[in-house]
CSV table of C-alpha atoms in Angstrom, one decimal:
chain,number,residue,atom,x,y,z
A,8,MET,CA,11.6,17.5,-58.0
A,9,ASP,CA,8.1,17.4,-56.5
A,10,ILE,CA,8.2,13.6,-56.3
A,11,LEU,CA,11.6,13.7,-54.4
A,12,LYS,CA,10.2,16.2,-52.0
A,13,LYS,CA,7.1,14.0,-51.3
A,14,THR,CA,9.3,10.9,-51.0
A,15,ASP,CA,11.6,12.7,-48.5
A,16,GLU,CA,8.6,13.9,-46.5
A,17,ARG,CA,7.2,10.3,-46.3
A,18,LEU,CA,10.6,8.9,-45.4
A,19,GLU,CA,10.9,11.5,-42.7
A,20,PHE,CA,7.4,10.6,-41.4
A,21,ILE,CA,8.3,6.8,-41.5
A,22,LEU,CA,11.5,7.4,-39.6
A,23,ASP,CA,9.8,9.6,-37.0
A,24,PHE,CA,7.0,6.9,-36.7
A,25,ASN,CA,9.7,4.2,-36.2
A,26,LYS,CA,11.5,6.2,-33.6
A,27,ARG,CA,8.3,6.8,-31.7
A,28,LEU,CA,7.2,3.2,-32.0
A,29,ALA,CA,10.6,2.0,-30.7
A,30,VAL,CA,10.3,4.3,-27.7
A,31,PHE,CA,6.7,3.2,-27.2
A,32,HIS,CA,7.8,-0.5,-27.3
A,33,THR,CA,10.6,0.2,-24.8
A,34,CYS,CA,8.3,1.9,-22.4
A,35,VAL,CA,5.6,-0.7,-22.6
A,36,THR,CA,8.2,-3.4,-22.0
A,37,GLU,CA,9.5,-1.5,-19.1
A,38,LEU,CA,6.0,-1.3,-17.6
A,39,GLU,CA,5.5,-5.1,-18.2
A,40,ASP,CA,8.8,-5.8,-16.4
A,41,TRP,CA,7.9,-3.6,-13.5
A,42,LEU,CA,4.5,-5.3,-13.1
A,43,GLY,CA,6.4,-8.5,-12.2
A,44,GLU,CA,8.5,-6.6,-9.7
A,45,GLY,CA,5.5,-4.9,-8.2
A,46,ARG,CA,3.7,-8.2,-7.8
A,47,LYS,CA,6.7,-9.7,-6.0
A,48,ARG,CA,6.9,-6.7,-3.7
A,49,LEU,CA,3.2,-7.1,-2.9
A,50,ASP,CA,3.6,-10.8,-2.2
A,51,GLY,CA,6.6,-9.9,0.0
A,52,ILE,CA,4.3,-7.7,2.0
A,53,ARG,CA,1.6,-10.3,2.2
A,54,ASN,CA,4.0,-13.2,3.0
A,55,PRO,CA,7.1,-11.7,4.4
A,56,VAL,CA,10.3,-13.8,4.7
A,57,GLU,CA,11.3,-11.9,7.9
A,58,LEU,CA,9.0,-10.7,10.6
A,59,LEU,CA,7.7,-7.2,9.8
A,60,SER,CA,6.3,-4.8,12.4
A,61,PRO,CA,2.9,-3.3,11.5
A,62,GLU,CA,4.6,0.0,10.9
A,63,ASP,CA,7.1,-1.5,8.5
A,64,ARG,CA,4.3,-3.2,6.6
A,65,VAL,CA,2.4,0.1,6.2
A,66,THR,CA,5.6,1.8,5.1
A,67,LYS,CA,6.4,-0.8,2.5
A,68,THR,CA,2.8,-0.8,1.3
A,69,MET,CA,2.8,2.9,0.9
A,70,GLU,CA,6.1,2.8,-1.0
A,71,VAL,CA,4.6,0.3,-3.4
A,72,GLN,CA,1.5,2.4,-3.7
A,73,GLU,CA,3.6,5.5,-4.5
A,74,ASP,CA,5.5,3.5,-7.2
A,75,ILE,CA,2.2,2.3,-8.7
A,76,THR,CA,1.0,5.9,-8.9
A,77,LYS,CA,4.2,6.9,-10.8
A,78,LYS,CA,3.9,3.9,-13.1
A,79,SER,CA,0.2,4.7,-13.7
A,80,GLU,CA,1.1,8.3,-14.7
A,81,PHE,CA,3.8,6.9,-17.0
A,82,CYS,CA,1.3,4.5,-18.5
A,83,GLY,CA,-1.1,7.4,-19.0
A,84,LYS,CA,1.6,9.1,-21.0
A,85,GLN,CA,2.0,6.0,-23.1
A,86,GLU,CA,-1.8,5.9,-23.7
A,87,THR,CA,-1.6,9.5,-25.0
A,88,GLU,CA,1.3,8.5,-27.2
A,89,LYS,CA,-0.7,5.5,-28.5
A,90,ASN,CA,-3.5,7.9,-29.5
A,91,GLU,CA,-1.0,9.9,-31.5
A,92,ILE,CA,0.9,7.2,-33.4
A,93,PHE,CA,-1.7,4.5,-33.9
A,94,PRO,CA,-4.8,4.6,-36.1
A,95,LYS,CA,-7.8,6.3,-34.6
A,96,GLN,CA,-10.9,4.3,-33.7
A,97,GLY,CA,-12.9,3.3,-36.8
A,98,GLU,CA,-9.7,3.2,-39.0
A,99,LYS,CA,-8.1,0.0,-40.1
A,100,VAL,CA,-5.6,-1.3,-37.5
A,101,SER,CA,-2.9,-3.7,-38.5
A,102,SER,CA,-2.3,-6.9,-36.6
A,103,ASP,CA,1.1,-5.6,-35.3
A,104,ALA,CA,-0.6,-2.4,-34.0
A,105,LYS,CA,-3.3,-4.5,-32.4
A,106,LYS,CA,-0.6,-6.5,-30.5
A,107,PHE,CA,0.9,-3.2,-29.2
A,108,LEU,CA,-2.5,-1.9,-28.2
A,109,GLU,CA,-3.4,-5.2,-26.4
A,110,ARG,CA,-0.1,-5.1,-24.5
A,111,LEU,CA,-0.7,-1.6,-23.3
A,112,LYS,CA,-4.3,-2.5,-22.4
A,113,THR,CA,-3.0,-5.5,-20.4
A,114,VAL,CA,-0.5,-3.3,-18.6
A,115,ARG,CA,-3.2,-0.8,-17.7
A,116,THR,CA,-5.5,-3.6,-16.4
A,117,GLU,CA,-2.8,-5.2,-14.4
A,118,LEU,CA,-1.6,-1.9,-13.0
A,119,ASN,CA,-5.2,-1.0,-11.9
A,120,LYS,CA,-5.6,-4.5,-10.4
A,121,LEU,CA,-2.3,-4.2,-8.5
A,122,ASP,CA,-3.3,-0.7,-7.3
A,123,GLU,CA,-6.6,-2.0,-5.9
A,124,GLU,CA,-4.8,-4.9,-4.2
A,125,ILE,CA,-2.2,-2.7,-2.6
A,126,LYS,CA,-4.9,-0.3,-1.4
A,127,THR,CA,-6.7,-3.2,0.2
A,128,GLU,CA,-3.5,-4.3,1.9
A,129,CYS,CA,-2.7,-0.8,3.1
A,130,ALA,CA,-6.2,-0.5,4.6
A,131,LYS,CA,-5.7,-3.9,6.4
A,132,PHE,CA,-2.4,-2.9,7.8
A,133,SER,CA,-3.4,0.6,8.6
A,134,GLU,CA,-6.2,-0.8,10.8
A,135,ASP,CA,-3.7,-3.1,12.4
A,136,VAL,CA,-1.4,-0.2,13.2
A,137,LYS,CA,-4.3,1.8,14.6
A,138,TYR,CA,-5.3,-1.1,16.9
A,139,PHE,CA,-1.7,-1.7,17.8
A,140,ALA,CA,-1.2,2.0,18.7
A,141,GLU,CA,-4.4,1.9,20.8
A,142,PHE,CA,-3.1,-1.3,22.5
A,143,GLN,CA,0.3,0.4,23.2
A,144,THR,CA,-1.5,3.5,24.6
A,145,GLY,CA,-3.7,1.3,26.8
A,146,ILE,CA,-0.6,-0.5,28.1
A,147,LYS,CA,1.0,2.8,29.0
A,148,ALA,CA,-2.1,3.9,30.9
A,149,PHE,CA,-2.6,0.4,32.5
A,150,ASP,CA,1.0,-0.4,33.4
A,151,PRO,CA,1.5,2.1,36.3
A,152,TRP,CA,-1.8,1.0,37.9
A,153,MET,CA,-0.8,-2.7,37.5
A,154,LYS,CA,2.5,-2.1,39.2
A,155,LYS,CA,0.8,-0.2,42.1
A,156,ALA,CA,-1.8,-3.0,42.4
A,157,GLU,CA,0.9,-5.7,42.4
A,158,GLN,CA,2.8,-3.8,45.2
A,159,ARG,CA,-0.4,-3.5,47.2
A,160,ILE,CA,-1.0,-7.3,46.9
A,161,ILE,CA,2.6,-8.0,47.9
A,162,ASP,CA,2.3,-5.7,50.9
A,163,GLY,CA,-0.9,-7.4,51.9
A,164,LEU,CA,-3.5,-6.1,54.5
A,165,MET,CA,-2.4,-4.8,57.8
A,166,GLN,CA,-4.0,-6.0,61.0
A,167,PRO,CA,-6.6,-3.6,62.2
A,168,LYS,CA,-6.3,-2.4,65.7
A,169,SER,CA,-9.8,-1.0,66.0
A,170,LEU,CA,-13.2,-1.2,64.4
A,171,VAL,CA,-12.6,2.1,62.7
A,172,GLU,CA,-9.4,0.8,61.1
A,173,ALA,CA,-11.2,-2.4,60.0
A,174,CYS,CA,-13.9,-0.3,58.3
A,175,GLU,CA,-11.2,1.8,56.6
A,176,ILE,CA,-9.4,-1.4,55.4
A,177,LEU,CA,-12.7,-2.8,54.2
A,178,GLY,CA,-13.6,0.4,52.3
A,179,SER,CA,-10.1,0.5,50.8
A,180,SER,CA,-10.4,-3.1,49.7
A,181,LYS,CA,-13.8,-2.5,48.1
A,182,ASN,CA,-12.4,0.5,46.2
A,183,PHE,CA,-9.5,-1.7,45.1
A,184,GLN,CA,-11.9,-4.4,43.9
A,185,GLU,CA,-13.9,-1.8,42.0
A,186,GLU,CA,-10.8,-0.4,40.4
A,187,CYS,CA,-9.8,-4.0,39.4
A,188,GLU,CA,-13.2,-4.6,37.8
A,189,ALA,CA,-13.1,-1.3,35.9
A,190,LYS,CA,-9.6,-2.2,34.6
A,191,LEU,CA,-10.8,-5.6,33.6
A,192,LYS,CA,-13.6,-4.0,31.5
A,193,ILE,CA,-10.9,-1.9,29.7
A,194,LEU,CA,-8.9,-5.1,28.9
């Protein structure tokens, strides 16, 4: 009876191992498949088919970054599972187990690489959005002055009737010139 009990325990261990290995295989395959999708999404951000505004690029980049973070956590769980079901370091590892370990290692490497690339892209686009926002703010501040200046040019100078009026027009014109030069420096 003792032999039957030991055999049942070993069979139960093998069945549990096979279930865990099947789940591990499925998870690693899922991660490998997602890496292809993640790469396509990054390429879509770098070389968009349709014109994307800077804000849209940052949004899409951050969405991919969020997905990478989730996949990285999921990969971490698989690495924990790997430590539980595969032989420890220093123990003999079968060639099949080595293939699984290499696949997981490749997934982690690619995931880290994709994460670095997406962070770089996000930084580029974030800078673009920052400069674009500064540009828009500058336009908002500059536009009213520009319209006023255009109207002043259209209206032209009035004929002075006295020397005092001529001096006032000259002073006003010099002030306008200084304003124009100051605005030119802003541009």
